[in-house]
Coordinates of C-alpha atoms in Angstrom, one line a residue:
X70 CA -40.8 -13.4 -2.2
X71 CA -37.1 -12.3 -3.7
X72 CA -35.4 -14.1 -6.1
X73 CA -32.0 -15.7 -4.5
X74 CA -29.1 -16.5 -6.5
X75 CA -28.5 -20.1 -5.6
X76 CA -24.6 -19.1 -5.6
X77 CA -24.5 -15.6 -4.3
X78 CA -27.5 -15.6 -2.7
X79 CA -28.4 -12.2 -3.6
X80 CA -31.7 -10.3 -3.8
X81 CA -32.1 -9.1 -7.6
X82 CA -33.9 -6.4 -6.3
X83 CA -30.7 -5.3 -4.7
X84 CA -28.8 -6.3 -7.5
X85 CA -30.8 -4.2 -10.0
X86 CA -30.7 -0.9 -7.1
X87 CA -27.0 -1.2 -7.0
X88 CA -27.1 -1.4 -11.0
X89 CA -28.6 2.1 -11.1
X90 CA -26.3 3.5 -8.1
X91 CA -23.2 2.3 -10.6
X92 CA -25.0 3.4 -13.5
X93 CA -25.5 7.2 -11.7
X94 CA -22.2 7.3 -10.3
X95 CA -20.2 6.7 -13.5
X96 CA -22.6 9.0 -15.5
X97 CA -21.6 11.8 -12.8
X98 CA -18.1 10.6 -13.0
X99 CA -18.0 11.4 -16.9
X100 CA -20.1 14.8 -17.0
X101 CA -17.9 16.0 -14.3
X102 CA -14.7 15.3 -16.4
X103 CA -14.0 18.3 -18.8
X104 CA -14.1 17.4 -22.3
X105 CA -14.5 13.9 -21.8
X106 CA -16.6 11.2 -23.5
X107 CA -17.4 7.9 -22.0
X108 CA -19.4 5.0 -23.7
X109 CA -23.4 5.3 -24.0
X110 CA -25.2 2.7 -21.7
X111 CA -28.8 2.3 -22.5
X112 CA -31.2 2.0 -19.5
X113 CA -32.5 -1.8 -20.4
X114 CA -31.8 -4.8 -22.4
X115 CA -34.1 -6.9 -24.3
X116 CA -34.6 -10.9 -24.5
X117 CA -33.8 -12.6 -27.5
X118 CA -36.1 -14.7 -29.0
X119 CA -36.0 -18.4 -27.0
X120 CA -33.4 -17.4 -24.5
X121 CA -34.7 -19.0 -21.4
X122 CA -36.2 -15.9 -19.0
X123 CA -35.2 -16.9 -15.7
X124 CA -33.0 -15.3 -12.7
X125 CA -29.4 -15.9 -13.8
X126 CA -30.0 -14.4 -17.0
X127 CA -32.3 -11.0 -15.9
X128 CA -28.5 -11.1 -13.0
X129 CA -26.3 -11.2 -16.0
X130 CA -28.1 -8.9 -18.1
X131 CA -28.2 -6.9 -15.6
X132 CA -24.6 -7.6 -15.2
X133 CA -23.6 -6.7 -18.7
X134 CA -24.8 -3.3 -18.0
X135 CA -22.9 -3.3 -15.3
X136 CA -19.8 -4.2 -17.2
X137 CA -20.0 -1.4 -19.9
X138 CA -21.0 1.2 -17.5
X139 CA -18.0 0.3 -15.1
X140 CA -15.5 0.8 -18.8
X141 CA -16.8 4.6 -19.2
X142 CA -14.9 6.6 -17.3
X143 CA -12.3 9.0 -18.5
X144 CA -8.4 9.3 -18.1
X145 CA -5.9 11.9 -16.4
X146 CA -4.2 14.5 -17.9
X147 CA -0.8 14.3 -16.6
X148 CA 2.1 13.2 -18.7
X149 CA 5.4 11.4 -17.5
X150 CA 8.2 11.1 -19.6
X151 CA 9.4 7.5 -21.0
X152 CA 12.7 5.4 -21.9
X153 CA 13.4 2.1 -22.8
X154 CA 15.5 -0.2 -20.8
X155 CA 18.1 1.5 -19.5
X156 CA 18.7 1.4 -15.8
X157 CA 16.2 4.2 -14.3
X158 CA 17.2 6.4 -11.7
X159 CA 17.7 5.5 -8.1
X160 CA 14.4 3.9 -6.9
X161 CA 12.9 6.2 -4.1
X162 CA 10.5 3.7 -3.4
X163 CA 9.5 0.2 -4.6
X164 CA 6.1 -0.9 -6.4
X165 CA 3.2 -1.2 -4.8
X166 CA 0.9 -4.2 -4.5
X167 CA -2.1 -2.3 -6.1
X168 CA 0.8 -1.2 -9.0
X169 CA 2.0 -4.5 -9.7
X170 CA -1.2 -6.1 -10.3
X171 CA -2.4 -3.6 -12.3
X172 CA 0.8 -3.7 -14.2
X173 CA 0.9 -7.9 -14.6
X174 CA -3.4 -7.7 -15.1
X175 CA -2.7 -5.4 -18.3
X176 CA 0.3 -6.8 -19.6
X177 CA -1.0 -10.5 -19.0
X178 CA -4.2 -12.2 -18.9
X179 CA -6.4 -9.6 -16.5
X180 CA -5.7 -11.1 -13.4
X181 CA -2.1 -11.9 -12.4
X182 CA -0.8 -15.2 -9.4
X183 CA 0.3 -13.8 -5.9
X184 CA 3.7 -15.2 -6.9
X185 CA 3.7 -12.9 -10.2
X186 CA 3.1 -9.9 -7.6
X187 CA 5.4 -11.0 -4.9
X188 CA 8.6 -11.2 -8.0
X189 CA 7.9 -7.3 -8.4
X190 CA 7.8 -6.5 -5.1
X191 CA 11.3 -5.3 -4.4
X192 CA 11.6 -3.4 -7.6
X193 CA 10.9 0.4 -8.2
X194 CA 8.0 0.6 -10.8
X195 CA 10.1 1.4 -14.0
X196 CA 12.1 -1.5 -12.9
X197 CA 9.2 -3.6 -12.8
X198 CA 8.2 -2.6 -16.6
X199 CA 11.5 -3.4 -17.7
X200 CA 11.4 -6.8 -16.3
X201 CA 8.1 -7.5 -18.1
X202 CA 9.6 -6.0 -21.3
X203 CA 12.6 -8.5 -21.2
X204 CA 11.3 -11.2 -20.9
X205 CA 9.2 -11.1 -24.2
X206 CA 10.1 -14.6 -25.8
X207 CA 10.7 -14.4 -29.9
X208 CA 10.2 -18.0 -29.9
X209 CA 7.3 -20.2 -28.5
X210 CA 8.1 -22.5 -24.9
X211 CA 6.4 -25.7 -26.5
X212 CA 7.4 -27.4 -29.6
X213 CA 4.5 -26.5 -32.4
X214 CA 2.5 -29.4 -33.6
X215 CA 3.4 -31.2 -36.7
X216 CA 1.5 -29.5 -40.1
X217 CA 0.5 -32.7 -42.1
X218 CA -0.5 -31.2 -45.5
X219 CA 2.3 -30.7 -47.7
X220 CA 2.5 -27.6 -50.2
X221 CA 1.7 -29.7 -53.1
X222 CA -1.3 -30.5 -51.8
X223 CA -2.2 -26.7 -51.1
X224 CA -0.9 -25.9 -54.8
X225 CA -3.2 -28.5 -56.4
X226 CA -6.7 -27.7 -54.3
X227 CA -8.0 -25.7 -58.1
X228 CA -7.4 -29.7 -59.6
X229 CA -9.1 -31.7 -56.7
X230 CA -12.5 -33.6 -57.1
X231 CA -15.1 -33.1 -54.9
X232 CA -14.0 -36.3 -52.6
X233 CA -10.9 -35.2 -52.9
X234 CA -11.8 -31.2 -51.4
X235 CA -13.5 -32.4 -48.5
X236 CA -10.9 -34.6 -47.4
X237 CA -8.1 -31.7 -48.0
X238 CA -10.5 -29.8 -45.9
X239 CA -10.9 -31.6 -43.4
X240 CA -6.9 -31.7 -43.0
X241 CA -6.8 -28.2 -42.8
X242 CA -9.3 -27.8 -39.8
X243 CA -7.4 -30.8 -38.1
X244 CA -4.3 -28.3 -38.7
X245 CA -5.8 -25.3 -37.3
X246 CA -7.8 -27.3 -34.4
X247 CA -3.7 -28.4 -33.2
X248 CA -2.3 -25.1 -34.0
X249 CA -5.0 -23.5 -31.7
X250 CA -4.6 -26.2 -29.0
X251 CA -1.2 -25.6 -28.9
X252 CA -1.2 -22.2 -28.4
X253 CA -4.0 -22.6 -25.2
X254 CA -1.2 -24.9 -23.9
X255 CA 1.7 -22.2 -24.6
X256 CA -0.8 -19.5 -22.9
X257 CA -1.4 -21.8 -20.0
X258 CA 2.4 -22.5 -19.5
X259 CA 4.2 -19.2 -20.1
X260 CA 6.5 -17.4 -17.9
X261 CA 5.7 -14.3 -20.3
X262 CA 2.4 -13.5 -20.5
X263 CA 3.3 -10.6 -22.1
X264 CA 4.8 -12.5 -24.9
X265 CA 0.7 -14.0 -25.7
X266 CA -1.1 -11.1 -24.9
X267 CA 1.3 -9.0 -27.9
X268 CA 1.1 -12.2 -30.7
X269 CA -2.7 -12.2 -29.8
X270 CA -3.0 -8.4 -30.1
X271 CA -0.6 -8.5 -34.0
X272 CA -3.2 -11.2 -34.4
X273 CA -5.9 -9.6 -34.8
X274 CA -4.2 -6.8 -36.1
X275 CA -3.0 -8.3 -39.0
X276 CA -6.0 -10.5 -39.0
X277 CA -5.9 -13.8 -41.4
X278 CA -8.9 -16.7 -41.0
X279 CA -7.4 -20.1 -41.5
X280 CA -10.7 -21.2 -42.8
X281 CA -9.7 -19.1 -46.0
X282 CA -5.9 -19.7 -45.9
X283 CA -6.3 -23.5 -45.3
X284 CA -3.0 -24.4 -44.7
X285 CA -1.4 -25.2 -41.1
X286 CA 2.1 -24.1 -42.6
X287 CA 1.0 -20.7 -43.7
X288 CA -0.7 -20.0 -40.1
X289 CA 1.9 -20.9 -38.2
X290 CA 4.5 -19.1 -40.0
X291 CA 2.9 -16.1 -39.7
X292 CA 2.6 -16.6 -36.1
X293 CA 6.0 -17.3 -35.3
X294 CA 6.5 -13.5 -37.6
X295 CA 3.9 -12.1 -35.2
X296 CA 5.9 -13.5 -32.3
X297 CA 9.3 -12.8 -33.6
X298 CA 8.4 -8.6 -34.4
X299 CA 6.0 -8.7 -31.1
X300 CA 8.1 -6.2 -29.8
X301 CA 10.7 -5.5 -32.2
X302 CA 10.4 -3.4 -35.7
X303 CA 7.3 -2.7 -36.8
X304 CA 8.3 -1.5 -40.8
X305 CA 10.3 -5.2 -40.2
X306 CA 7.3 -6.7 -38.8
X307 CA 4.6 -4.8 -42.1
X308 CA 7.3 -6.7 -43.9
X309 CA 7.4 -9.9 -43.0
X310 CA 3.4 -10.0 -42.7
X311 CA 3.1 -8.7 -46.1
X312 CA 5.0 -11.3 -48.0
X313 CA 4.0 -14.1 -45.6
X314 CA 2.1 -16.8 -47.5
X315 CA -1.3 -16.4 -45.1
X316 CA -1.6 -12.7 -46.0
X317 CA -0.9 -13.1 -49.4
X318 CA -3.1 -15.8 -49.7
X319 CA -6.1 -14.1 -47.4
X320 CA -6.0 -11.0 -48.8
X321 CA -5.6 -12.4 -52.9
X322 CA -1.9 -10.9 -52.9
X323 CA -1.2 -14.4 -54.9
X324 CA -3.3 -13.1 -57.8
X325 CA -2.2 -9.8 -58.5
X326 CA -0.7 -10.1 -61.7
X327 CA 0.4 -6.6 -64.3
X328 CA -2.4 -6.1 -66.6
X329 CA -5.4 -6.9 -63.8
X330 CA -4.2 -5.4 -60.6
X331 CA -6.0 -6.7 -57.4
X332 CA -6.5 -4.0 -55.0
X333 CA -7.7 -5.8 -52.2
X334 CA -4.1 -6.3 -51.0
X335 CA -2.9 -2.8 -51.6
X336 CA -6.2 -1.6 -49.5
X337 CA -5.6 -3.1 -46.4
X338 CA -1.6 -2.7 -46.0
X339 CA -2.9 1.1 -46.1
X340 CA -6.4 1.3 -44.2
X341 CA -5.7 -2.2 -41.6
X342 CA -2.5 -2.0 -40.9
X343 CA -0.5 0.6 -41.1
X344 CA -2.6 4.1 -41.4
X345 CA -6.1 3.7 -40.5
X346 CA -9.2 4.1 -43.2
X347 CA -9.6 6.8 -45.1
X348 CA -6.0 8.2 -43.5
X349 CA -3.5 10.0 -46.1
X350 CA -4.5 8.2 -49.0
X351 CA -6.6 8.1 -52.2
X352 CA -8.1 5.6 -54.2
X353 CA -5.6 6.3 -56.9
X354 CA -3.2 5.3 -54.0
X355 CA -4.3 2.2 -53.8
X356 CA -4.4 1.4 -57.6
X357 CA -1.3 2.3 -58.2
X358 CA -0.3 0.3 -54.7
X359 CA -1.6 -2.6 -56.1
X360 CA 0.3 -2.2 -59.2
X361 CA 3.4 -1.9 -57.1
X362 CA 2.5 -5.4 -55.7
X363 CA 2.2 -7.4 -58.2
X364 CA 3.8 -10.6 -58.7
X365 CA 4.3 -11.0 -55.0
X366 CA 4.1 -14.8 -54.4
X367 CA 5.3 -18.0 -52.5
X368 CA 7.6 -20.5 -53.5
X369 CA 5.7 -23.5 -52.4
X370 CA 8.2 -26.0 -52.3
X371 CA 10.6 -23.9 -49.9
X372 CA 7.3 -21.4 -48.2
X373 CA 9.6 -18.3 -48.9
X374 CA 8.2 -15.0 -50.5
X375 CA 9.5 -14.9 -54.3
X376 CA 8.9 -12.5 -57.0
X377 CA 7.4 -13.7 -60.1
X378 CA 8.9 -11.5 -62.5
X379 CA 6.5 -11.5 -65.4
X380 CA 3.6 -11.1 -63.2
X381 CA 4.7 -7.5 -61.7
X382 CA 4.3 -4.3 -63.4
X383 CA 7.5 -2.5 -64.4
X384 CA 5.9 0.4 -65.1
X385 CA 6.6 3.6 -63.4
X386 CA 3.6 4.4 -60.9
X387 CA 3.2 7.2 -58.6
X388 CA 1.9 6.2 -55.2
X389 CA 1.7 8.4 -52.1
X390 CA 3.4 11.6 -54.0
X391 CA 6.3 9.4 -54.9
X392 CA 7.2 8.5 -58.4
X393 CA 9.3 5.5 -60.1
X394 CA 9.4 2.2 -61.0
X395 CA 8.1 1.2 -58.0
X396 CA 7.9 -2.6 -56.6
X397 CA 6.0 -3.9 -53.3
X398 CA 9.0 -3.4 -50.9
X399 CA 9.0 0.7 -52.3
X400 CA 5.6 0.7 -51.4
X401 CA 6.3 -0.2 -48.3
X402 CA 9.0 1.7 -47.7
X403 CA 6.8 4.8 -48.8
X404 CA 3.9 3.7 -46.5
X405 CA 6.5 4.1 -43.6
X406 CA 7.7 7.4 -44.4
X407 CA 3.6 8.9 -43.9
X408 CA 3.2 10.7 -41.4
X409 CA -0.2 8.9 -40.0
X410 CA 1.1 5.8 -39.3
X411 CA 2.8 6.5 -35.9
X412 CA -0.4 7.8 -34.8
X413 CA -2.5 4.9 -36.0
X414 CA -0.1 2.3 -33.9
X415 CA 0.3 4.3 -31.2
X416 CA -3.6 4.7 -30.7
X417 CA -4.1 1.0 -31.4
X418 CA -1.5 -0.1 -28.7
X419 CA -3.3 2.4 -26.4
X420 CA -6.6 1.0 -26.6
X421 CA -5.3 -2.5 -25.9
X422 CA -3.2 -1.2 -22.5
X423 CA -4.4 1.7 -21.2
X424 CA -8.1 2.9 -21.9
X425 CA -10.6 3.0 -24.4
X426 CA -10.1 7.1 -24.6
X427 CA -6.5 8.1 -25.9
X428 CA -5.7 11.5 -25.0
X429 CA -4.6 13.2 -28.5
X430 CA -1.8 15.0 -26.8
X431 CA 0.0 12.3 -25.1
X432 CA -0.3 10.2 -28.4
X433 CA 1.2 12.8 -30.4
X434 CA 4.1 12.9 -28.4
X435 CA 4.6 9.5 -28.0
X436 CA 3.9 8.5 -31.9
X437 CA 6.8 11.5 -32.7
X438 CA 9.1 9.2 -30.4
X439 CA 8.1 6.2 -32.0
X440 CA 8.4 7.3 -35.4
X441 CA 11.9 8.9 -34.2
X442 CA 13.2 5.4 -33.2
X443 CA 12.7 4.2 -36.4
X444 CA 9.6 2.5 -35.3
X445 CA 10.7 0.5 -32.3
X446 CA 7.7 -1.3 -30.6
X447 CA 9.8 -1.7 -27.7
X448 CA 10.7 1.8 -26.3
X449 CA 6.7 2.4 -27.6
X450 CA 5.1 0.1 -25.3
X451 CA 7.3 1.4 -22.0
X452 CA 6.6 4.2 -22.9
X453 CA 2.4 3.4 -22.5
X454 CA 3.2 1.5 -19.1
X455 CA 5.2 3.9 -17.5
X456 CA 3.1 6.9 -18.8
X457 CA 0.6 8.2 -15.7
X458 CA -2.0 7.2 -17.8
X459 CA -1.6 3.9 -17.1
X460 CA -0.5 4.7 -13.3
X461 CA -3.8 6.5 -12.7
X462 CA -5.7 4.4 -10.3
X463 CA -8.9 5.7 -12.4
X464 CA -8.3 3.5 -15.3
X465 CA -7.9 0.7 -13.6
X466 CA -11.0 -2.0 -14.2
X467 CA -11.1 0.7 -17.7
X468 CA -10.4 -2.0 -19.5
X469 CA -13.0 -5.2 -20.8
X470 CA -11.7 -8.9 -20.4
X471 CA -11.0 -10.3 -23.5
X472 CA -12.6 -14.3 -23.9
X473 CA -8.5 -15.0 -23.7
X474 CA -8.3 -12.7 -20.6
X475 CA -11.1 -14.7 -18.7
X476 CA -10.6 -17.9 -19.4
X477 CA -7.0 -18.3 -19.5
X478 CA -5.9 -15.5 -16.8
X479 CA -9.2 -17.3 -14.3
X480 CA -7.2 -21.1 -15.1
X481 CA -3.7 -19.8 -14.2
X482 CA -5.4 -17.3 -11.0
X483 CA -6.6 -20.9 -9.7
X484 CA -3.1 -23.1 -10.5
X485 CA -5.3 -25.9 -12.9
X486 CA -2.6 -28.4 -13.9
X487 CA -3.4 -29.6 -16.9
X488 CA -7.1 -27.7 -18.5
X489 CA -8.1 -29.7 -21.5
X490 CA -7.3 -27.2 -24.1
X491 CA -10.3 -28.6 -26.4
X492 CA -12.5 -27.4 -23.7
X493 CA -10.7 -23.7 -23.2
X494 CA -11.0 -23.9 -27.4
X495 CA -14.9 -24.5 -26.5
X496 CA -14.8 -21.6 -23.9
X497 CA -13.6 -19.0 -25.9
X498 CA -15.4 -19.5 -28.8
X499 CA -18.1 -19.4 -27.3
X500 CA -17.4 -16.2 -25.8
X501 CA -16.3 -14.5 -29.5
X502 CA -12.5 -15.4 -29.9
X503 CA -11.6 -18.4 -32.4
X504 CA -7.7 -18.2 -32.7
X505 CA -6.6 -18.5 -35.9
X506 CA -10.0 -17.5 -37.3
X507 CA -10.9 -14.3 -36.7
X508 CA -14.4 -12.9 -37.9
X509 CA -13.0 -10.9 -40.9
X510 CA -10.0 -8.7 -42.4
X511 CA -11.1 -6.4 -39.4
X512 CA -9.9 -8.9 -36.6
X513 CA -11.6 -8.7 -33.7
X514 CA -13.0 -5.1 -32.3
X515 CA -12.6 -6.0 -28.6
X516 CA -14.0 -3.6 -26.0
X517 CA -17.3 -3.5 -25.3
X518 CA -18.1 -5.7 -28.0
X519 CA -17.1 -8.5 -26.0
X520 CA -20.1 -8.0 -23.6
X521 CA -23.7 -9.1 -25.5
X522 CA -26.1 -10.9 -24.1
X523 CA -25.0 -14.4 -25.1
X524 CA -21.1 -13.8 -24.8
X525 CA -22.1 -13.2 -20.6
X526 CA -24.4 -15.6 -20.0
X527 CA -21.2 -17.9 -21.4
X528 CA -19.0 -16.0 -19.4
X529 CA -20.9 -16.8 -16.5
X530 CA -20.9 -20.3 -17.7
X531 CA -17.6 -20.6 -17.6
X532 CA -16.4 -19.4 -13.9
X533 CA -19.1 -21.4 -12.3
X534 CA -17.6 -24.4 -14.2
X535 CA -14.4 -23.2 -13.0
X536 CA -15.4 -22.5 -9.3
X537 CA -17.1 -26.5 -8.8
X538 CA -13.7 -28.0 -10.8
X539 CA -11.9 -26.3 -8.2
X540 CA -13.9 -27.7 -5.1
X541 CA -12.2 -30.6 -3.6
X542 CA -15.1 -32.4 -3.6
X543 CA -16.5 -32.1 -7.2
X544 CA -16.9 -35.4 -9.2
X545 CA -17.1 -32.9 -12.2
X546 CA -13.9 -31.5 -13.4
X547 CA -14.1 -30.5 -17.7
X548 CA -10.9 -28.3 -16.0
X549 CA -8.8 -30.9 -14.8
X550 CA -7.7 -30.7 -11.0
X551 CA -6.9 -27.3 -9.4
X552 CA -3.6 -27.2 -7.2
X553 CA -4.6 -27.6 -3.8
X554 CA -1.5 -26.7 -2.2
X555 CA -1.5 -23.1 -4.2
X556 CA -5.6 -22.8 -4.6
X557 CA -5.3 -23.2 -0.8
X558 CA -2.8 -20.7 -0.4
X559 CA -4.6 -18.4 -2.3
X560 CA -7.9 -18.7 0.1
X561 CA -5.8 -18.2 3.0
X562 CA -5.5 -14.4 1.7
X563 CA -7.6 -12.3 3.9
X564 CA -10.5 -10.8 2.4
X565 CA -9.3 -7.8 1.2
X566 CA -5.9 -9.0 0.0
X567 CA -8.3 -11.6 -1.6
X568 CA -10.3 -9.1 -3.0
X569 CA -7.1 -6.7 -4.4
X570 CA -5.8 -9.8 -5.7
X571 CA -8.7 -10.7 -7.9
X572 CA -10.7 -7.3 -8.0
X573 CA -9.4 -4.5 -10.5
X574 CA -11.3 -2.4 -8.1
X575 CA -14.4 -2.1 -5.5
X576 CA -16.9 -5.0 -6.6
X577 CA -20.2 -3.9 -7.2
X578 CA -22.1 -6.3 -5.1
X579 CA -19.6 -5.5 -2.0
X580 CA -22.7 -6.3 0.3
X581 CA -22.6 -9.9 -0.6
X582 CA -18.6 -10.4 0.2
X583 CA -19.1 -12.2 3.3
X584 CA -17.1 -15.1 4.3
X585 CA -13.7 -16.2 3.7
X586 CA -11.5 -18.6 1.9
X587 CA -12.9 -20.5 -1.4
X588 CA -16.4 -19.2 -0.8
X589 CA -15.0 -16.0 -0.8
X590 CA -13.3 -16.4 -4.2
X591 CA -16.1 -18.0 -5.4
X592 CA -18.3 -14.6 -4.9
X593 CA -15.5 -12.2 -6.2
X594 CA -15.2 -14.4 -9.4
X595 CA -18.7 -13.7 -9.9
X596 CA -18.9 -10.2 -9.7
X597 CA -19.2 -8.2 -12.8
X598 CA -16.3 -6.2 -11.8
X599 CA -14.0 -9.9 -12.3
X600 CA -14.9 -9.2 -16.0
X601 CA -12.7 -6.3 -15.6
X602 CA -8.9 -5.4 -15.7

């Protein structure tokens, strides 16, 4: 007798044939694409020890699979030219549906409203970028919670006793736990997605873990930087990272005195974020780097950068074939000038909006613009959105949900009021993202690293939670209460504009989208293509 799927009602037998048919098709897909390399997907998965072995997880796993396979395929080779801004040429025709979702889906949180679609509509596509561009916020919608630990009290945590420690410690987590909560809220609220999706991305960038900064104050002002430069400079944006007070303080910046150089700082300016590792550097680079960066500190009674002046090595110093008497904001200055770091960026941004294979030639061209403009983040990203690489229909669903992607961009799909953000905090955990508290210097590699066995099972968790919340009769809501009125016009899509709505593409278990309305969403929400964007 077949196993069923008490929610999709689905043969696993079927489930694991139309595995392999995906499997074979996007293995054909990429041999048959010249000089193009997609992911490796192994044939099986094992169990972990004391995962429980029943039929939802041998659907997930086989799900997973699924997932990476569907993220292998290769890009175009056309090119289109970019601008920024600027009124484009008469519109011959407006955007399409298919365009403007997968234009909202990449620039939001994977899976845009009908009303989101429906404001593009009458615009031609360039158009449609640049109302997505302008409407990047530099400053947050909410008000930020109130930090409660003064920068005495960070100053003095060397002279604390032990009692003393844990109670300053236990501040600092009630810190981050309101900073994070806030930010769910500001994610759930936006009118600029965009705006999130580029602070998250600078993020984990410029990663810094709260559990090592611990202090609210420090966090958050980096994130309103990461906010403020989302789009704007990115030399101003290295800048204002690099003498924030979480950097300095993550990365042991605050100790680099003349005499005993720290290098750790020096190190990752060069290989994290700004040229990539191993990229047009030495180590004697980075010695004489962290020589240059000495004395770099933070007046704690005001928060602002200072330089202590008898901690920083007048010395001349020769870093990155220039020599002087160089301080930290020369060495930046220097970094900027190399010629790898408009690659580096440019690839980065790639990765995070078009596909997981950057095509060398089209990133050349575009990192010579950016590094023409001066380094404008602006004019760079247009020039990503409106490049064909993005418009090709074959990278759409190229791209893995992020924990943020699902959970957030599933709540706003289905109009939840008020989600209790501790329980979104829960959520994407859960799944691998902690905001504010990334896993390392690294941030966090994104892709198909999202996709383990645990992280789906969660995943899966998550939208079935999601899908009874949103059921008028539920007695179980850990989501709050879904918007009839909209959920209902949602379901009253038919099932195909349903399905192009939610869907990046063609779901894998097509045979089972029978039916109409909730139960209808309830099934595409399911399918491992929904893990897509």
């Amino acid at each position: 007798m077949p196993n069923k799927d008490p929610v999709l009602g689905s043969d696993l037998r079927g489930i694991a044939g139309q595995t392999s048919d995906i499997l074979a098709r996007v293995g054909k897909s990429v041999r048959d694409q010249k000089g193009c390399h997609g992911i490796g997907v192994k044939g099986g998965f094992k169990y972990e020890r004391g995962e429980p072995m029943n039929k939802l997880a041998v659907l997930w796993r086989f799900s997973s699979v699924v997932i990476l396979a569907l993220v292998g395929g290769c890009v175009s080779q056309t090119v289109h030219d970019t601008g920024y801004l600027a009124a484009p040429a008469a519109c011959k025709r407006p955007i399409s549906f298919d365009e403007a979702r997968h234009l909202l889906a990449r620039t939001g949180f994977g899976v845009p409203r009908t009303t989101e679609i429906e404001a593009l509509r009458p615009l031609c596509y360039e158009q449609a970028v640049n109302k997505i561009l302008a409407g990047v916020r530099r400053k947050p919608l909410l008000p930020p919670p109130e930090m409660i630990i003064s920068p005495g009290e960070r100053t003095n945590t060397a002279r604390m006793t032990a009692a003393e420690r844990k109670a300053y410690n236990k501040a600092t987590r009630k810190e981050t736990t309101a900073l994070e909560q806030w930010w769910i809220r500001e994610m759930l609220e936006t009118d600029s997605p965009l705006s999130e999706r580029l602070t998250i991305f600078w993020h984990g960038h410029f990663a810094t873990e709260a559990r090592k900064v611990k202090f609210g104050r420090m966090m958050f002002e980096q994130h309103a930087a990461l906010r403020r430069n989302a789009l704007g400079n990115f030399g101003d944006l290295l800048s204002d990272i690099s003498k924030g007070g979480a950097m300095l303080y993550y990365l042991d910046g605050h100790k680099n005195v003349k005499g005993r150089p720290n290098e750790n700082f020096a190190r990752e300016v060069m290989e994290l974020h700004s040229m990539g590792e191993g990229q047009g550097y030495t180590e004697n680079d980075v010695r004489e780097g962290a020589r240059a960066f000495t004395g770099w500190r933070v007046n704690m009674k005001t928060g602002e950068f200072r330089l202590a002046k008898n901690s920083h090595d007048r010395q001349a110093k020769t870093f990155l074939g220039r020599t002087g008497y160089l301080d930290g904001d020369d060495a930046i200055e220097t970094i900027l000038e190399q010629p790898g770091v408009a690659p580096f960026i440019t690839t980065k941004l790639w990765r995070e909006f078009v596909s997981p294979h950057p095509d060398p030639v089209e990133v050349k061209r575009l990192a010579t613009d950016f590094r023409n403009s001066g380094y404008q983040l602006g004019p760079l990203l247009k020039g990503l959105l409106v490049s064909s690489y993005f418009r090709d229909p074959a990278n759409r669903g190229a791209l893995i949900k992020s924990p943020v992607d699902l959970v957030i961009g599933t709540l706003r799909l289905l109009n939840f009021a008020a989600p209790s953000p501790k329980q979104v905090s829960v959520d994407q955990r859960r799944m691998g993202l902690d905001l504010f508290d990334p896993p390392d210097v690294n941030g966090w590699k994104g892709g198909t690293e999202w996709i383990t066995t645990t992280s789906t099972l969660f995943r899966r968790q998550f939208l079935l939670s999601v899908i009874r919340s949103a059921k008028p009769q539920s007695t179980k809501r850990p989501y709050g209460m879904a918007d009839t009125e909209a959920l209902r016009a949602i379901a009253e899509n038919s099932p195909e504009e349903l399905r192009k709505l939610i869907l990046a593409t063609a779901p894998v278990m097509a045979r089972s989208m029978k039916g109409r309305g909730l139960a209808l969403i309830e099934k595409l929400l399911l399918d491992p293509v929904y893990q897509l964007k």
